Amino acid sequence: LVKTHNLLTTRNYIFGYHPHGIMGLGAFCNFSTEATGVDQKFPGIRPYLATLAGNFRMPILRDYLMAGGICPVNRDSIDYILSKNGSGNAVIIVVGGAAESLNCTPGKNSVTLKNRKGFVKLALRHGADLVPVYSFGENEVYQQVIFEEGSWGRWVQKKFQKHIGFAPCIFHGRGLFSSNTWGLLPYSKPITTVVGEPITIPKIENPSQKEVDFYHSMYVDSLIKLFDKYKSRFGLPENEVLEVN
């Protein structure tokens, strides 16, 4: 977990996490556990990782998620955290979601963001600062079968995504005893999560589409600058470009 700027405890934040990867392992390890010392790096900030509301309908899993400070990624939960829970709260939203997971593959740096503006509107309604977050290596820890647009496989995935909320991915990692066998363990690749500079957001109860578009554009530019600044430090070539879909 790499900290680039201090966060004020007198403000609330929405972290936009990119990319989703297969499981969002960087988001979970960094913001729902103390594995990388999030409390020491951002003292006074309470992180809440947001995930699909459907995960909270399963006994045991629900309690495990809640123990890690994870909340449903729905308006009621986020509204409560950002308006009735004091200040110093940070909601982490994996913006690309299921759609982004369908395209993640080793060696590819792309995010699904152009038409994802709901998190910006939430930030404006609550005056919560936006923070771009990029995880280098998130797409490297699993191999996935990518179905082309128009194929039957992609059709099935999109149907699941539309009606259930997640997209079934065909993927594999390494085996339990050997990296030369297939299994569900992630490959031994580093994931480095860089937390960027917060974008100050005004509180606008009913933001117009023009205002949402303006701050969304500012956020996209900030994310690209963050990627370009740190890409060579974490193993990517200087000519690598972040693809924004």
mmCIF file of N, CA, C and O in Angstrom, residues 132-210:
data_model
loop_
_atom_site.group_PDB
_atom_site.id
_atom_site.type_symbol
_atom_site.label_atom_id
_atom_site.label_comp_id
_atom_site.label_asym_id
_atom_site.label_seq_id
_atom_site.Cartn_x
_atom_site.Cartn_y
_atom_site.Cartn_z
ATOM 1 N N PRO A 132 -8.437 8.809 -6.414
ATOM 2 C CA PRO A 132 -8.147 7.727 -7.363
ATOM 3 C C PRO A 132 -7.148 6.745 -6.765
ATOM 4 O O PRO A 132 -6.174 7.143 -6.117
ATOM 5 N N VAL A 133 -7.411 5.462 -6.972
ATOM 6 C CA VAL A 133 -6.527 4.401 -6.462
ATOM 7 C C VAL A 133 -6.261 3.419 -7.592
ATOM 8 O O VAL A 133 -7.205 2.940 -8.233
ATOM 9 N N TYR A 134 -4.986 3.102 -7.835
ATOM 10 C CA TYR A 134 -4.662 2.126 -8.869
ATOM 11 C C TYR A 134 -3.780 1.035 -8.285
ATOM 12 O O TYR A 134 -2.800 1.314 -7.593
ATOM 13 N N SER A 135 -4.145 -0.215 -8.594
ATOM 14 C CA SER A 135 -3.383 -1.372 -8.125
ATOM 15 C C SER A 135 -2.593 -1.984 -9.273
ATOM 16 O O SER A 135 -3.167 -2.629 -10.154
ATOM 17 N N PHE A 136 -1.291 -1.788 -9.247
ATOM 18 C CA PHE A 136 -0.408 -2.406 -10.226
ATOM 19 C C PHE A 136 -0.228 -3.879 -9.858
ATOM 20 O O PHE A 136 0.143 -4.212 -8.737
ATOM 21 N N GLY A 137 -0.520 -4.756 -10.816
ATOM 22 C CA GLY A 137 -0.386 -6.188 -10.568
ATOM 23 C C GLY A 137 -1.682 -6.905 -10.282
ATOM 24 O O GLY A 137 -1.709 -8.137 -10.222
ATOM 25 N N GLU A 138 -2.784 -6.169 -10.116
ATOM 26 C CA GLU A 138 -4.074 -6.808 -9.826
ATOM 27 C C GLU A 138 -4.483 -7.786 -10.913
ATOM 28 O O GLU A 138 -5.072 -8.838 -10.636
ATOM 29 N N ASN A 139 -4.174 -7.465 -12.169
ATOM 30 C CA ASN A 139 -4.565 -8.339 -13.280
ATOM 31 C C ASN A 139 -3.586 -9.479 -13.527
ATOM 32 O O ASN A 139 -3.812 -10.298 -14.424
ATOM 33 N N GLU A 140 -2.516 -9.531 -12.751
ATOM 34 C CA GLU A 140 -1.466 -10.519 -13.012
ATOM 35 C C GLU A 140 -1.625 -11.816 -12.220
ATOM 36 O O GLU A 140 -0.951 -12.801 -12.512
ATOM 37 N N VAL A 141 -2.493 -11.833 -11.222
ATOM 38 C CA VAL A 141 -2.494 -12.957 -10.280
ATOM 39 C C VAL A 141 -3.377 -14.120 -10.711
ATOM 40 O O VAL A 141 -3.356 -15.192 -10.097
ATOM 41 N N TYR A 142 -4.182 -13.941 -11.758
ATOM 42 C CA TYR A 142 -4.992 -15.032 -12.300
ATOM 43 C C TYR A 142 -4.977 -14.983 -13.826
ATOM 44 O O TYR A 142 -4.858 -13.907 -14.422
ATOM 45 N N GLN A 143 -5.123 -16.154 -14.439
ATOM 46 C CA GLN A 143 -5.300 -16.268 -15.884
ATOM 47 C C GLN A 143 -6.782 -16.467 -16.157
ATOM 48 O O GLN A 143 -7.452 -17.221 -15.444
ATOM 49 N N GLN A 144 -7.300 -15.805 -17.183
ATOM 50 C CA GLN A 144 -8.721 -15.903 -17.488
ATOM 51 C C GLN A 144 -8.944 -16.212 -18.967
ATOM 52 O O GLN A 144 -8.186 -15.750 -19.826
ATOM 53 N N VAL A 145 -9.988 -16.994 -19.226
ATOM 54 C CA VAL A 145 -10.431 -17.217 -20.608
ATOM 55 C C VAL A 145 -11.280 -16.019 -21.006
ATOM 56 O O VAL A 145 -12.310 -15.740 -20.387
ATOM 57 N N ILE A 146 -10.841 -15.264 -22.011
ATOM 58 C CA ILE A 146 -11.565 -14.078 -22.466
ATOM 59 C C ILE A 146 -12.445 -14.450 -23.656
ATOM 60 O O ILE A 146 -11.954 -14.929 -24.684
ATOM 61 N N PHE A 147 -13.746 -14.244 -23.507
ATOM 62 C CA PHE A 147 -14.680 -14.485 -24.611
ATOM 63 C C PHE A 147 -14.853 -13.201 -25.419
ATOM 64 O O PHE A 147 -15.060 -12.128 -24.857
ATOM 65 N N GLU A 148 -14.768 -13.312 -26.715
ATOM 66 C CA GLU A 148 -14.907 -12.142 -27.576
ATOM 67 C C GLU A 148 -16.352 -11.633 -27.581
ATOM 68 O O GLU A 148 -17.293 -12.389 -27.338
ATOM 69 N N GLU A 149 -16.499 -10.332 -27.842
ATOM 70 C CA GLU A 149 -17.840 -9.765 -27.973
ATOM 71 C C GLU A 149 -18.603 -10.467 -29.095
ATOM 72 O O GLU A 149 -18.066 -10.701 -30.178
ATOM 73 N N GLY A 150 -19.850 -10.848 -28.808
ATOM 74 C CA GLY A 150 -20.665 -11.546 -29.789
ATOM 75 C C GLY A 150 -20.623 -13.053 -29.669
ATOM 76 O O GLY A 150 -21.427 -13.752 -30.301
ATOM 77 N N SER A 151 -19.701 -13.571 -28.848
ATOM 78 C CA SER A 151 -19.610 -15.025 -28.669
ATOM 79 C C SER A 151 -20.662 -15.484 -27.667
ATOM 80 O O SER A 151 -21.196 -14.701 -26.878
ATOM 81 N N TRP A 152 -20.947 -16.799 -27.675
ATOM 82 C CA TRP A 152 -21.951 -17.324 -26.748
ATOM 83 C C TRP A 152 -21.479 -17.186 -25.299
ATOM 84 O O TRP A 152 -22.277 -16.940 -24.389
ATOM 85 N N GLY A 153 -20.180 -17.331 -25.094
ATOM 86 C CA GLY A 153 -19.644 -17.219 -23.740
ATOM 87 C C GLY A 153 -19.856 -15.833 -23.160
ATOM 88 O O GLY A 153 -20.275 -15.672 -22.005
ATOM 89 N N ARG A 154 -19.581 -14.792 -23.959
ATOM 90 C CA ARG A 154 -19.776 -13.423 -23.485
ATOM 91 C C ARG A 154 -21.262 -13.133 -23.273
ATOM 92 O O ARG A 154 -21.635 -12.399 -22.349
ATOM 93 N N TRP A 155 -22.128 -13.733 -24.127
ATOM 94 C CA TRP A 155 -23.574 -13.553 -23.962
ATOM 95 C C TRP A 155 -24.031 -14.101 -22.608
ATOM 96 O O TRP A 155 -24.807 -13.456 -21.895
ATOM 97 N N VAL A 156 -23.557 -15.281 -22.242
ATOM 98 C CA VAL A 156 -23.918 -15.886 -20.955
ATOM 99 C C VAL A 156 -23.410 -15.015 -19.802
ATOM 100 O O VAL A 156 -24.130 -14.754 -18.826
ATOM 101 N N GLN A 157 -22.171 -14.535 -19.907
ATOM 102 C CA GLN A 157 -21.607 -13.709 -18.847
ATOM 103 C C GLN A 157 -22.409 -12.429 -18.636
ATOM 104 O O GLN A 157 -22.680 -12.024 -17.505
ATOM 105 N N LYS A 158 -22.816 -11.797 -19.740
ATOM 106 C CA LYS A 158 -23.576 -10.552 -19.630
ATOM 107 C C LYS A 158 -24.969 -10.776 -19.057
ATOM 108 O O LYS A 158 -25.505 -9.923 -18.345
ATOM 109 N N LYS A 159 -25.574 -11.936 -19.379
ATOM 110 C CA LYS A 159 -26.881 -12.258 -18.808
ATOM 111 C C LYS A 159 -26.776 -12.412 -17.296
ATOM 112 O O LYS A 159 -27.628 -11.921 -16.542
ATOM 113 N N PHE A 160 -25.742 -13.119 -16.838
ATOM 114 C CA PHE A 160 -25.523 -13.271 -15.399
ATOM 115 C C PHE A 160 -25.306 -11.901 -14.756
ATOM 116 O O PHE A 160 -25.856 -11.603 -13.695
ATOM 117 N N GLN A 161 -24.475 -11.087 -15.398
ATOM 118 C CA GLN A 161 -24.171 -9.765 -14.864
ATOM 119 C C GLN A 161 -25.430 -8.919 -14.724
ATOM 120 O O GLN A 161 -25.628 -8.228 -13.725
ATOM 121 N N LYS A 162 -26.307 -8.970 -15.715
ATOM 122 C CA LYS A 162 -27.519 -8.155 -15.715
ATOM 123 C C LYS A 162 -28.501 -8.587 -14.639
ATOM 124 O O LYS A 162 -29.089 -7.739 -13.948
ATOM 125 N N HIS A 163 -28.687 -9.896 -14.472
ATOM 126 C CA HIS A 163 -29.749 -10.382 -13.590
ATOM 127 C C HIS A 163 -29.277 -10.705 -12.173
ATOM 128 O O HIS A 163 -30.077 -10.678 -11.236
ATOM 129 N N ILE A 164 -27.990 -11.017 -12.005
ATOM 130 C CA ILE A 164 -27.501 -11.429 -10.686
ATOM 131 C C ILE A 164 -26.544 -10.401 -10.087
ATOM 132 O O ILE A 164 -26.435 -10.273 -8.877
ATOM 133 N N GLY A 165 -25.860 -9.663 -10.943
ATOM 134 C CA GLY A 165 -24.963 -8.629 -10.436
ATOM 135 C C GLY A 165 -23.492 -8.941 -10.573
ATOM 136 O O GLY A 165 -22.645 -8.074 -10.385
ATOM 137 N N PHE A 166 -23.161 -10.197 -10.865
ATOM 138 C CA PHE A 166 -21.762 -10.531 -11.106
ATOM 139 C C PHE A 166 -21.659 -11.354 -12.379
ATOM 140 O O PHE A 166 -22.635 -11.928 -12.851
ATOM 141 N N ALA A 167 -20.465 -11.384 -12.940
ATOM 142 C CA ALA A 167 -20.243 -12.110 -14.187
ATOM 143 C C ALA A 167 -19.377 -13.333 -13.909
ATOM 144 O O ALA A 167 -18.297 -13.203 -13.324
ATOM 145 N N PRO A 168 -19.835 -14.537 -14.284
ATOM 146 C CA PRO A 168 -19.022 -15.733 -14.048
ATOM 147 C C PRO A 168 -17.799 -15.747 -14.960
ATOM 148 O O PRO A 168 -17.925 -15.717 -16.180
ATOM 149 N N CYS A 169 -16.629 -15.760 -14.369
ATOM 150 C CA CYS A 169 -15.377 -15.789 -15.129
ATOM 151 C C CYS A 169 -14.784 -17.193 -15.078
ATOM 152 O O CYS A 169 -14.857 -17.873 -14.048
ATOM 153 N N ILE A 170 -14.210 -17.627 -16.171
ATOM 154 C CA ILE A 170 -13.488 -18.894 -16.209
ATOM 155 C C ILE A 170 -12.008 -18.560 -16.037
ATOM 156 O O ILE A 170 -11.385 -17.980 -16.927
ATOM 157 N N PHE A 171 -11.465 -18.882 -14.886
ATOM 158 C CA PHE A 171 -10.101 -18.470 -14.574
ATOM 159 C C PHE A 171 -9.391 -19.565 -13.772
ATOM 160 O O PHE A 171 -10.002 -20.506 -13.275
ATOM 161 N N HIS A 172 -8.093 -19.403 -13.635
ATOM 162 C CA HIS A 172 -7.321 -20.310 -12.783
ATOM 163 C C HIS A 172 -6.083 -19.587 -12.276
ATOM 164 O O HIS A 172 -5.593 -18.621 -12.871
ATOM 165 N N GLY A 173 -5.617 -20.066 -11.145
ATOM 166 C CA GLY A 173 -4.355 -19.606 -10.592
ATOM 167 C C GLY A 173 -3.412 -20.787 -10.502
ATOM 168 O O GLY A 173 -3.430 -21.665 -11.363
ATOM 169 N N ARG A 174 -2.648 -20.831 -9.447
ATOM 170 C CA ARG A 174 -1.700 -21.924 -9.252
ATOM 171 C C ARG A 174 -2.263 -22.967 -8.282
ATOM 172 O O ARG A 174 -3.224 -22.712 -7.557
ATOM 173 N N GLY A 175 -1.640 -24.147 -8.289
ATOM 174 C CA GLY A 175 -2.036 -25.194 -7.359
ATOM 175 C C GLY A 175 -1.465 -24.953 -5.976
ATOM 176 O O GLY A 175 -0.620 -24.074 -5.771
ATOM 177 N N LEU A 176 -1.898 -25.769 -5.021
ATOM 178 C CA LEU A 176 -1.487 -25.601 -3.630
ATOM 179 C C LEU A 176 -0.007 -25.880 -3.425
ATOM 180 O O LEU A 176 0.667 -25.201 -2.663
ATOM 181 N N PHE A 177 0.533 -26.883 -4.121
ATOM 182 C CA PHE A 177 1.910 -27.305 -3.868
ATOM 183 C C PHE A 177 2.889 -26.926 -4.968
ATOM 184 O O PHE A 177 4.097 -27.029 -4.786
ATOM 185 N N SER A 178 2.381 -26.505 -6.116
ATOM 186 C CA SER A 178 3.284 -26.189 -7.217
ATOM 187 C C SER A 178 2.696 -25.098 -8.100
ATOM 188 O O SER A 178 1.510 -25.103 -8.400
ATOM 189 N N SER A 179 3.558 -24.179 -8.528
ATOM 190 C CA SER A 179 3.111 -23.118 -9.424
ATOM 191 C C SER A 179 2.937 -23.623 -10.850
ATOM 192 O O SER A 179 2.432 -22.904 -11.711
ATOM 193 N N ASN A 180 3.342 -24.859 -11.092
ATOM 194 C CA ASN A 180 3.202 -25.455 -12.424
ATOM 195 C C ASN A 180 1.878 -26.173 -12.618
ATOM 196 O O ASN A 180 1.619 -26.717 -13.687
ATOM 197 N N THR A 181 1.057 -26.202 -11.583
ATOM 198 C CA THR A 181 -0.254 -26.833 -11.682
ATOM 199 C C THR A 181 -1.338 -25.763 -11.548
ATOM 200 O O THR A 181 -1.090 -24.670 -11.041
ATOM 201 N N TRP A 182 -2.531 -26.095 -12.025
ATOM 202 C CA TRP A 182 -3.638 -25.158 -11.950
ATOM 203 C C TRP A 182 -4.394 -25.327 -10.634
ATOM 204 O O TRP A 182 -4.535 -26.428 -10.118
ATOM 205 N N GLY A 183 -4.891 -24.207 -10.142
ATOM 206 C CA GLY A 183 -5.677 -24.232 -8.918
ATOM 207 C C GLY A 183 -6.333 -22.884 -8.705
ATOM 208 O O GLY A 183 -6.401 -22.054 -9.617
ATOM 209 N N LEU A 184 -6.800 -22.635 -7.483
ATOM 210 C CA LEU A 184 -7.492 -21.378 -7.180
ATOM 211 C C LEU A 184 -6.633 -20.389 -6.406
ATOM 212 O O LEU A 184 -7.055 -19.262 -6.161
ATOM 213 N N LEU A 185 -5.427 -20.801 -6.016
ATOM 214 C CA LEU A 185 -4.548 -19.850 -5.353
ATOM 215 C C LEU A 185 -4.023 -18.843 -6.375
ATOM 216 O O LEU A 185 -3.726 -19.206 -7.517
ATOM 217 N N PRO A 186 -3.893 -17.580 -6.000
ATOM 218 C CA PRO A 186 -3.334 -16.606 -6.940
ATOM 219 C C PRO A 186 -1.862 -16.887 -7.202
ATOM 220 O O PRO A 186 -1.163 -17.435 -6.347
ATOM 221 N N TYR A 187 -1.399 -16.529 -8.384
ATOM 222 C CA TYR A 187 0.020 -16.642 -8.679
ATOM 223 C C TYR A 187 0.801 -15.684 -7.781
ATOM 224 O O TYR A 187 0.283 -14.665 -7.317
ATOM 225 N N SER A 188 2.059 -16.031 -7.548
ATOM 226 C CA SER A 188 2.908 -15.233 -6.658
ATOM 227 C C SER A 188 3.419 -13.985 -7.370
ATOM 228 O O SER A 188 4.592 -13.896 -7.750
ATOM 229 N N LYS A 189 2.522 -13.041 -7.568
ATOM 230 C CA LYS A 189 2.853 -11.782 -8.212
ATOM 231 C C LYS A 189 2.541 -10.634 -7.241
ATOM 232 O O LYS A 189 1.536 -10.679 -6.528
ATOM 233 N N PRO A 190 3.387 -9.618 -7.204
ATOM 234 C CA PRO A 190 3.119 -8.506 -6.282
ATOM 235 C C PRO A 190 1.954 -7.631 -6.746
ATOM 236 O O PRO A 190 1.771 -7.409 -7.944
ATOM 237 N N ILE A 191 1.153 -7.179 -5.805
ATOM 238 C CA ILE A 191 0.108 -6.192 -6.070
ATOM 239 C C ILE A 191 0.469 -4.950 -5.271
ATOM 240 O O ILE A 191 0.572 -5.001 -4.043
ATOM 241 N N THR A 192 0.683 -3.847 -5.964
ATOM 242 C CA THR A 192 1.042 -2.591 -5.304
ATOM 243 C C THR A 192 -0.081 -1.587 -5.518
ATOM 244 O O THR A 192 -0.367 -1.192 -6.645
ATOM 245 N N THR A 193 -0.718 -1.193 -4.432
ATOM 246 C CA THR A 193 -1.866 -0.294 -4.491
ATOM 247 C C THR A 193 -1.429 1.124 -4.136
ATOM 248 O O THR A 193 -0.949 1.367 -3.027
ATOM 249 N N VAL A 194 -1.590 2.036 -5.094
ATOM 250 C CA VAL A 194 -1.163 3.424 -4.906
ATOM 251 C C VAL A 194 -2.399 4.300 -4.695
ATOM 252 O O VAL A 194 -3.292 4.353 -5.549
ATOM 253 N N VAL A 195 -2.436 4.978 -3.567
ATOM 254 C CA VAL A 195 -3.543 5.879 -3.233
ATOM 255 C C VAL A 195 -3.148 7.293 -3.648
ATOM 256 O O VAL A 195 -2.168 7.850 -3.136
ATOM 257 N N GLY A 196 -3.889 7.869 -4.590
ATOM 258 C CA GLY A 196 -3.523 9.147 -5.172
ATOM 259 C C GLY A 196 -3.948 10.356 -4.359
ATOM 260 O O GLY A 196 -4.392 10.255 -3.211
ATOM 261 N N GLU A 197 -3.832 11.505 -4.997
ATOM 262 C CA GLU A 197 -4.162 12.775 -4.352
ATOM 263 C C GLU A 197 -5.672 13.002 -4.346
ATOM 264 O O GLU A 197 -6.336 12.828 -5.370
ATOM 265 N N PRO A 198 -6.225 13.390 -3.195
ATOM 266 C CA PRO A 198 -7.674 13.634 -3.141
ATOM 267 C C PRO A 198 -8.083 14.844 -3.969
ATOM 268 O O PRO A 198 -7.356 15.834 -4.051
ATOM 269 N N ILE A 199 -9.246 14.728 -4.599
ATOM 270 C CA ILE A 199 -9.835 15.823 -5.367
ATOM 271 C C ILE A 199 -10.924 16.454 -4.498
ATOM 272 O O ILE A 199 -11.883 15.781 -4.110
ATOM 273 N N THR A 200 -10.763 17.725 -4.177
ATOM 274 C CA THR A 200 -11.742 18.403 -3.321
ATOM 275 C C THR A 200 -13.073 18.554 -4.055
ATOM 276 O O THR A 200 -13.124 19.086 -5.162
ATOM 277 N N ILE A 201 -14.122 18.069 -3.424
ATOM 278 C CA ILE A 201 -15.457 18.071 -4.029
ATOM 279 C C ILE A 201 -16.406 18.931 -3.200
ATOM 280 O O ILE A 201 -16.506 18.753 -1.985
ATOM 281 N N PRO A 202 -17.110 19.870 -3.828
ATOM 282 C CA PRO A 202 -18.090 20.681 -3.081
ATOM 283 C C PRO A 202 -19.346 19.866 -2.787
ATOM 284 O O PRO A 202 -19.619 18.875 -3.464
ATOM 285 N N LYS A 203 -20.084 20.291 -1.782
ATOM 286 C CA LYS A 203 -21.348 19.618 -1.468
ATOM 287 C C LYS A 203 -22.477 20.271 -2.258
ATOM 288 O O LYS A 203 -22.770 21.452 -2.089
ATOM 289 N N ILE A 204 -23.091 19.502 -3.152
ATOM 290 C CA ILE A 204 -24.203 19.985 -3.979
ATOM 291 C C ILE A 204 -25.341 18.980 -3.837
ATOM 292 O O ILE A 204 -25.223 17.833 -4.289
ATOM 293 N N GLU A 205 -26.404 19.362 -3.190
ATOM 294 C CA GLU A 205 -27.500 18.438 -2.871
ATOM 295 C C GLU A 205 -28.071 17.757 -4.109
ATOM 296 O O GLU A 205 -28.301 16.550 -4.124
ATOM 297 N N ASN A 206 -28.296 18.529 -5.154
ATOM 298 C CA ASN A 206 -28.826 17.972 -6.402
ATOM 299 C C ASN A 206 -27.944 18.411 -7.572
ATOM 300 O O ASN A 206 -28.277 19.368 -8.279
ATOM 301 N N PRO A 207 -26.819 17.733 -7.765
ATOM 302 C CA PRO A 207 -25.889 18.146 -8.827
ATOM 303 C C PRO A 207 -26.477 17.942 -10.215
ATOM 304 O O PRO A 207 -27.191 16.968 -10.468
ATOM 305 N N SER A 208 -26.193 18.871 -11.087
ATOM 306 C CA SER A 208 -26.639 18.746 -12.476
ATOM 307 C C SER A 208 -25.729 17.773 -13.221
ATOM 308 O O SER A 208 -24.634 17.445 -12.755
ATOM 309 N N GLN A 209 -26.185 17.321 -14.383
ATOM 310 C CA GLN A 209 -25.369 16.412 -15.179
ATOM 311 C C GLN A 209 -24.064 17.083 -15.602
ATOM 312 O O GLN A 209 -23.015 16.432 -15.667
ATOM 313 N N LYS A 210 -24.137 18.383 -15.867
ATOM 314 C CA LYS A 210 -22.929 19.109 -16.248
ATOM 315 C C LYS A 210 -21.905 19.115 -15.126
ATOM 316 O O LYS A 210 -20.693 18.941 -15.363
#
